[in-house]
Tab-separated table of C-alpha atoms in Angstrom:
chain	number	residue	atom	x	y	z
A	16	UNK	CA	164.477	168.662	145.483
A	17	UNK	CA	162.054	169.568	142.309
A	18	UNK	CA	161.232	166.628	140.418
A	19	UNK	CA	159.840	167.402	136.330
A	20	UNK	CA	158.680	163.592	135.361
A	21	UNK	CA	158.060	162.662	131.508
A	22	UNK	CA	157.046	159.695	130.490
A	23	UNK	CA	158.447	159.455	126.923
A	24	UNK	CA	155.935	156.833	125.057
A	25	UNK	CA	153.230	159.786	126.143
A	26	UNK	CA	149.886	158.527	128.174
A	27	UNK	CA	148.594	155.054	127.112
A	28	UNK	CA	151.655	154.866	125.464
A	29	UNK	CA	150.936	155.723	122.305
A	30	UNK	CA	154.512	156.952	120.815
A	31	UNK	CA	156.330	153.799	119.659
A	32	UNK	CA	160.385	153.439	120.179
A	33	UNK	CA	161.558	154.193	116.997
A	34	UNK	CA	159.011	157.979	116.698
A	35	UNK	CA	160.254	158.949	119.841
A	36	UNK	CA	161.041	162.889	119.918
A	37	UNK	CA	164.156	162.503	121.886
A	38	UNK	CA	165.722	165.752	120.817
A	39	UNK	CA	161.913	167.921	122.400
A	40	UNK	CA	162.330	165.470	125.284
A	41	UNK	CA	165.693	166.725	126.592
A	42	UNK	CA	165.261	170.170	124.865
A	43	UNK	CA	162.247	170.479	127.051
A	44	UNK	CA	163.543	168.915	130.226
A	45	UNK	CA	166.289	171.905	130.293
A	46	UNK	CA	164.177	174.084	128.992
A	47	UNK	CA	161.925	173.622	132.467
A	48	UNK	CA	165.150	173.990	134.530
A	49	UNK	CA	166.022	170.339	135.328
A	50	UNK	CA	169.717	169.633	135.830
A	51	UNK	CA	170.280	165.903	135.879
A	52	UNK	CA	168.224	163.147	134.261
A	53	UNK	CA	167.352	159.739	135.615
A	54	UNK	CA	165.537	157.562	133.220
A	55	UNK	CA	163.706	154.360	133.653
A	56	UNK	CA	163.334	151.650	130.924
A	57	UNK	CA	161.868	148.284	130.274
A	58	UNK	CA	164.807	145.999	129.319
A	59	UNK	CA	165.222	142.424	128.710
A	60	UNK	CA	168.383	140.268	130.115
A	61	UNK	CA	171.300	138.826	128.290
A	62	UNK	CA	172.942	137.285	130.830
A	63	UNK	CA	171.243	134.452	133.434
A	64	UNK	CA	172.104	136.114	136.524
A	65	UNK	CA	169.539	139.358	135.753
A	66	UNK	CA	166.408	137.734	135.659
A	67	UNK	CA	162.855	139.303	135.703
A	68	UNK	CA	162.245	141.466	138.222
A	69	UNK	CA	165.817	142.688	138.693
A	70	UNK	CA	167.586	146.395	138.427
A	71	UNK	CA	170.578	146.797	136.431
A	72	UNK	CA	172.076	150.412	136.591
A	73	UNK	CA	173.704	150.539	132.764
A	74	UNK	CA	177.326	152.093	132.470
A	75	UNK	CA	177.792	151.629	129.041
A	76	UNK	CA	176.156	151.627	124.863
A	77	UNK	CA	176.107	149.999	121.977
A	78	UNK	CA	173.991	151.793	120.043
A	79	UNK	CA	172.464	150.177	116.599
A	80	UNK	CA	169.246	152.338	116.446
A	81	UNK	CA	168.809	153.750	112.825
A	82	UNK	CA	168.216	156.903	111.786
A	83	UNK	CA	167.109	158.319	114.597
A	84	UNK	CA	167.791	162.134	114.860
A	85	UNK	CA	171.172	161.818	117.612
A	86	UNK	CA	172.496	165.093	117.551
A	87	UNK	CA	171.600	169.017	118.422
A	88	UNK	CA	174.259	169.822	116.200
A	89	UNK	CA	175.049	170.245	112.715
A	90	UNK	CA	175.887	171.978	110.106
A	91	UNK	CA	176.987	175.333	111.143
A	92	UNK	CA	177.124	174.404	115.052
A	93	UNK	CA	179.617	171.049	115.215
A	94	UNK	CA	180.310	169.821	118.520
A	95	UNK	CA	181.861	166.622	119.825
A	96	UNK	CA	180.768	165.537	123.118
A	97	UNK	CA	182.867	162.626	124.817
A	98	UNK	CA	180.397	159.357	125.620
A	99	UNK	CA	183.361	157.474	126.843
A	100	UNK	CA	181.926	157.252	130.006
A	101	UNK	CA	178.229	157.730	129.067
A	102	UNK	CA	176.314	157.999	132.293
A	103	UNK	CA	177.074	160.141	135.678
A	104	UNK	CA	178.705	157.662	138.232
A	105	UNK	CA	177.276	159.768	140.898
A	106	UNK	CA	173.708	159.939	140.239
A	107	UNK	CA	173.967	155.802	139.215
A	108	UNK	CA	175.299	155.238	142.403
A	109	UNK	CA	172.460	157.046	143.868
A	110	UNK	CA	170.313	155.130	141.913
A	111	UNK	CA	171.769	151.915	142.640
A	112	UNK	CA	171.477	152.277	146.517
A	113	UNK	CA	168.016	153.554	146.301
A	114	UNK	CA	166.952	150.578	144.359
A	115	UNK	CA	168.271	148.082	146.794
A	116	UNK	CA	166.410	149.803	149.484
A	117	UNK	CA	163.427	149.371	147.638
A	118	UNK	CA	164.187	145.589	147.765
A	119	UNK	CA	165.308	144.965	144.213
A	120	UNK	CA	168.240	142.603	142.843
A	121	UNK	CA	170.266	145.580	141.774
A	122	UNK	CA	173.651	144.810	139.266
A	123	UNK	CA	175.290	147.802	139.780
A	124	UNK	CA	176.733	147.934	136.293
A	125	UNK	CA	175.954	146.771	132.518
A	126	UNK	CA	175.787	147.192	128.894
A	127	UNK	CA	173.124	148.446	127.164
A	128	UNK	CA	172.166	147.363	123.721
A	129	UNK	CA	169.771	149.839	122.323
A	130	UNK	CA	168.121	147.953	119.345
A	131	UNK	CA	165.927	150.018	116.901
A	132	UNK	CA	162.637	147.791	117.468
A	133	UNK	CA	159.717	148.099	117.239
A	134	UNK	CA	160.224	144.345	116.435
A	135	UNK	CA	161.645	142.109	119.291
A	136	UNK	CA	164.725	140.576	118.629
A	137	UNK	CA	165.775	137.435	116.592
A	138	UNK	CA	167.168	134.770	118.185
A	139	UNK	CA	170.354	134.898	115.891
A	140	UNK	CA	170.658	138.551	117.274
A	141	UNK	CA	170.236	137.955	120.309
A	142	UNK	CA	172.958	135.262	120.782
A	143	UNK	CA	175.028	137.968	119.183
A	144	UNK	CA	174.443	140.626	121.175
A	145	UNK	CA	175.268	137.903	124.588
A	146	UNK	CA	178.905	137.123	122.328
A	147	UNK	CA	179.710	141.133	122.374
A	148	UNK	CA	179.056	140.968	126.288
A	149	UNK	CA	176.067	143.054	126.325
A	150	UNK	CA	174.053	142.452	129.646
A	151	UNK	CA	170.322	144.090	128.379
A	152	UNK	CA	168.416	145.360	125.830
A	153	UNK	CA	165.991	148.324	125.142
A	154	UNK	CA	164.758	150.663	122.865
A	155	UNK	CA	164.785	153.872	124.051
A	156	UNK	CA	167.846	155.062	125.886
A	157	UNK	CA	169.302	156.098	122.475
A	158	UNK	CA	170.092	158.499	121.176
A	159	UNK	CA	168.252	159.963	124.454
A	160	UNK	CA	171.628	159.423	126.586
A	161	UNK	CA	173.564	160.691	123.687
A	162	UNK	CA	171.378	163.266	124.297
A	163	UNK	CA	171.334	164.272	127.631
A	164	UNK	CA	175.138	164.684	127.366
A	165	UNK	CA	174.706	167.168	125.108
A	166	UNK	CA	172.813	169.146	126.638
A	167	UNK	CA	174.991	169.193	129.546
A	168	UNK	CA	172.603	167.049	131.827
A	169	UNK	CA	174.125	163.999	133.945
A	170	UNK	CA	172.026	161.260	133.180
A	171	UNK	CA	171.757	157.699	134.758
A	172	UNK	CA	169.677	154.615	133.499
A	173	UNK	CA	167.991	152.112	135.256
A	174	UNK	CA	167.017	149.166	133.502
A	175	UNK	CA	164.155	147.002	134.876
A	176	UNK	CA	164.188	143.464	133.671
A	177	UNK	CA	160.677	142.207	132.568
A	178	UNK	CA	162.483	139.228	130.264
A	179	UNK	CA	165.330	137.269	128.690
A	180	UNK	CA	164.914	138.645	125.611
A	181	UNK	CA	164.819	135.564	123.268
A	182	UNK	CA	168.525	133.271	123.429
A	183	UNK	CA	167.043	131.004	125.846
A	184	UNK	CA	166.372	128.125	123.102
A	185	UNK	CA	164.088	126.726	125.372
A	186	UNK	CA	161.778	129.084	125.673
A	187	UNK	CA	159.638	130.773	123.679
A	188	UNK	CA	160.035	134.658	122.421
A	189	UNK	CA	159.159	137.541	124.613
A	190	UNK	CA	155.874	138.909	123.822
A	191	UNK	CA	153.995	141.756	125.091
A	192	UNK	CA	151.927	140.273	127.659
A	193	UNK	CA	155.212	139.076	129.285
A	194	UNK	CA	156.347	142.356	129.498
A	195	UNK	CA	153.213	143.947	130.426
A	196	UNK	CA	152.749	141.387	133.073
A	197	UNK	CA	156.109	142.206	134.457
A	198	UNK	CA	156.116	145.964	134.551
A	199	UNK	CA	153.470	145.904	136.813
A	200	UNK	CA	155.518	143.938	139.368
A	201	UNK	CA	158.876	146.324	138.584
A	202	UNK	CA	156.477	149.123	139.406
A	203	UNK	CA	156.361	149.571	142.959
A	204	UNK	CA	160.251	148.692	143.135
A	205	UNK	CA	160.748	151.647	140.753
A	206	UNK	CA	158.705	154.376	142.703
A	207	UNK	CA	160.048	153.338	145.607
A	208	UNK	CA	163.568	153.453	144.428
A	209	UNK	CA	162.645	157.003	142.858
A	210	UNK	CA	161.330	158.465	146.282
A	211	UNK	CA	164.642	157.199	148.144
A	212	UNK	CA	166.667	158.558	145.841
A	213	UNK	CA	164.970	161.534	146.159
A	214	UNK	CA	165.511	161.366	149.972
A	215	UNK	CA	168.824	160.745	149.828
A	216	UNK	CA	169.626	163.671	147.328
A	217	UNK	CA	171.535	166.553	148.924
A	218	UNK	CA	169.856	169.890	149.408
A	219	UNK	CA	173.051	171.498	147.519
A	220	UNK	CA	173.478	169.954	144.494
A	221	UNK	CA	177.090	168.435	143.356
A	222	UNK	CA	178.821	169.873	140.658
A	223	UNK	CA	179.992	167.223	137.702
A	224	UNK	CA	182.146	167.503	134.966
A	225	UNK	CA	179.156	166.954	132.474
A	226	UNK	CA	177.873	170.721	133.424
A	227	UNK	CA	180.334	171.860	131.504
A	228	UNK	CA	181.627	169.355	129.098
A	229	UNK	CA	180.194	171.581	126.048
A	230	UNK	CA	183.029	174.002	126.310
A	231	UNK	CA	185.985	171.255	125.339
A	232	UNK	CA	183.565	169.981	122.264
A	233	UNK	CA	181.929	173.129	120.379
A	234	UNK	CA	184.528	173.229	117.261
A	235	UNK	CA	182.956	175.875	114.840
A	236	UNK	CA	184.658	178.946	115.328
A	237	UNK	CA	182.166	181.655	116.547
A	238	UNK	CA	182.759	183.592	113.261
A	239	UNK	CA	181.509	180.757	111.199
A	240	UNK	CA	178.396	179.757	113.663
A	241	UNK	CA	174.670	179.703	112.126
A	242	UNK	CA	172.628	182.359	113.718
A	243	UNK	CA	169.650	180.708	113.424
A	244	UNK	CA	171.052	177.060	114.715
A	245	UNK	CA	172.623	179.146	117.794
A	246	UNK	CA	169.432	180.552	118.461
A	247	UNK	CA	167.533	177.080	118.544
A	248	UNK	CA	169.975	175.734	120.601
A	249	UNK	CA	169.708	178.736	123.302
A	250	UNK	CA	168.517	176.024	126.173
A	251	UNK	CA	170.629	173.164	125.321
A	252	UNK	CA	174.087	175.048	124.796
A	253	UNK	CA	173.396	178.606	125.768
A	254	UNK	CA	175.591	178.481	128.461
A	255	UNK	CA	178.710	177.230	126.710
A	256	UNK	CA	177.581	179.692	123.886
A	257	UNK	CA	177.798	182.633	125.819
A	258	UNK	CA	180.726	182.075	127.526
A	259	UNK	CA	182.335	181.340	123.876
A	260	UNK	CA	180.268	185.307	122.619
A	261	UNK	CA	182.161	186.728	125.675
């Protein structure tokens, strides 16, 4: 199995949350030929039982990122991609048995909060986001999952606990040596549970719904389309686009 790996923050992380380029990201990442996406993120726990150190394999959003770019499509190209189910239950399950293998405390389901950052939270926020049953927070699997989806790429996200974000009363806030500290510990869990994945992979890939989900959500009639939007979007959507020309 190929592997393309980019790390989205760029080397010495130097791209912060909210500049992120998620639209090149995935644009490139099907551009180069890759057909199904697993991304790893830094999260911090909303719930007790996921403390530092542990894997949770996220099955659901809430997204309240702002103004971030979350769409290919516009204005003479509309399409409306389903994220009811948001992430590709095969390559999360995958993921999820991988990551116990590699000796992590893996939950094998959760919601994501993506917050906009770069700020850590407030502790008024975070209590909120534990009362709407959110399990972790990030910053960077939206609009990236969003995304991915549209593009036609099954995606799964681990998230790797390095905090408890900042509800715990007793405690003081995360900071960035706390997350720093524990990144390096989730590190070795993570490769590890990337390599077994990798093993466990068949040598034929499986077919999901997401390969084609464009064709059901592409609503401009091909009349009406912008040439030159249709022409950007040659990598993400060419194949639905074709198939629509023919």
């Amino acid at each position: 199995v190929g592997v393309a790996f980019l790390p989205r923050h760029g080397r010495g992380h130097r791209v912060s949350p909210s500049e992120l380029n998620a639209r090149a990201n995935i644009d490139a990442l099907k551009r180069f030929g890759v057909t199904d996406v697993l991304a790893v993120s830094s999260v911090g726990s909303l719930v007790e039982a996921r403390p530092p150190g542990s894997f949770t394999v996220v099955d659901q959003f809430i997204d309240r990122t702002k103004g971030r770019p979350s769409s290919f499509f516009g204005t003479g190209l509309v399409a409306h991609v389903s994220m009811a189910d948001p992430v590709c239950p095969r390559l999360s399950r995958y993921a999820a048995d991988a990551a116990r293998d590699a000796g992590a405390q893996v939950d094998d389901r959760g919601t994501y909060l993506a917050m906009e950052g770069p700020q850590f939270s407030t502790r008024a926020e975070s209590r909120l986001y534990r009362q709407w049953g959110c399990d972790v927070i990030g910053m960077t699997a939206m609009p990236e999952a969003k995304l991915a989806r549209e593009a036609e790429l099954p995606y799964a996200l681990v998230g790797m606990v390095t905090d408890y974000d900042c509800w715990r009363e007793e405690e003081a806030g995360v900071d960035v040596a706390q997350v720093v500290a524990q990144l390096g510990a989730n590190a070795a869990k993570a490769r590890a549970m990337v390599m077994g994945l990798l093993r466990a992979l068949p040598a034929e890939r499986e077919p999901s719904p997401i390969d084609i989900c464009l064709d059901s959500a592409i609503i401009t009639a091909p009349s009406a389309r912008d040439p030159a939007l249709v022409a950007k979007l040659d990598a993400v959507a060419g194949r639905a686009l074709r198939n629509a020309a023919g």
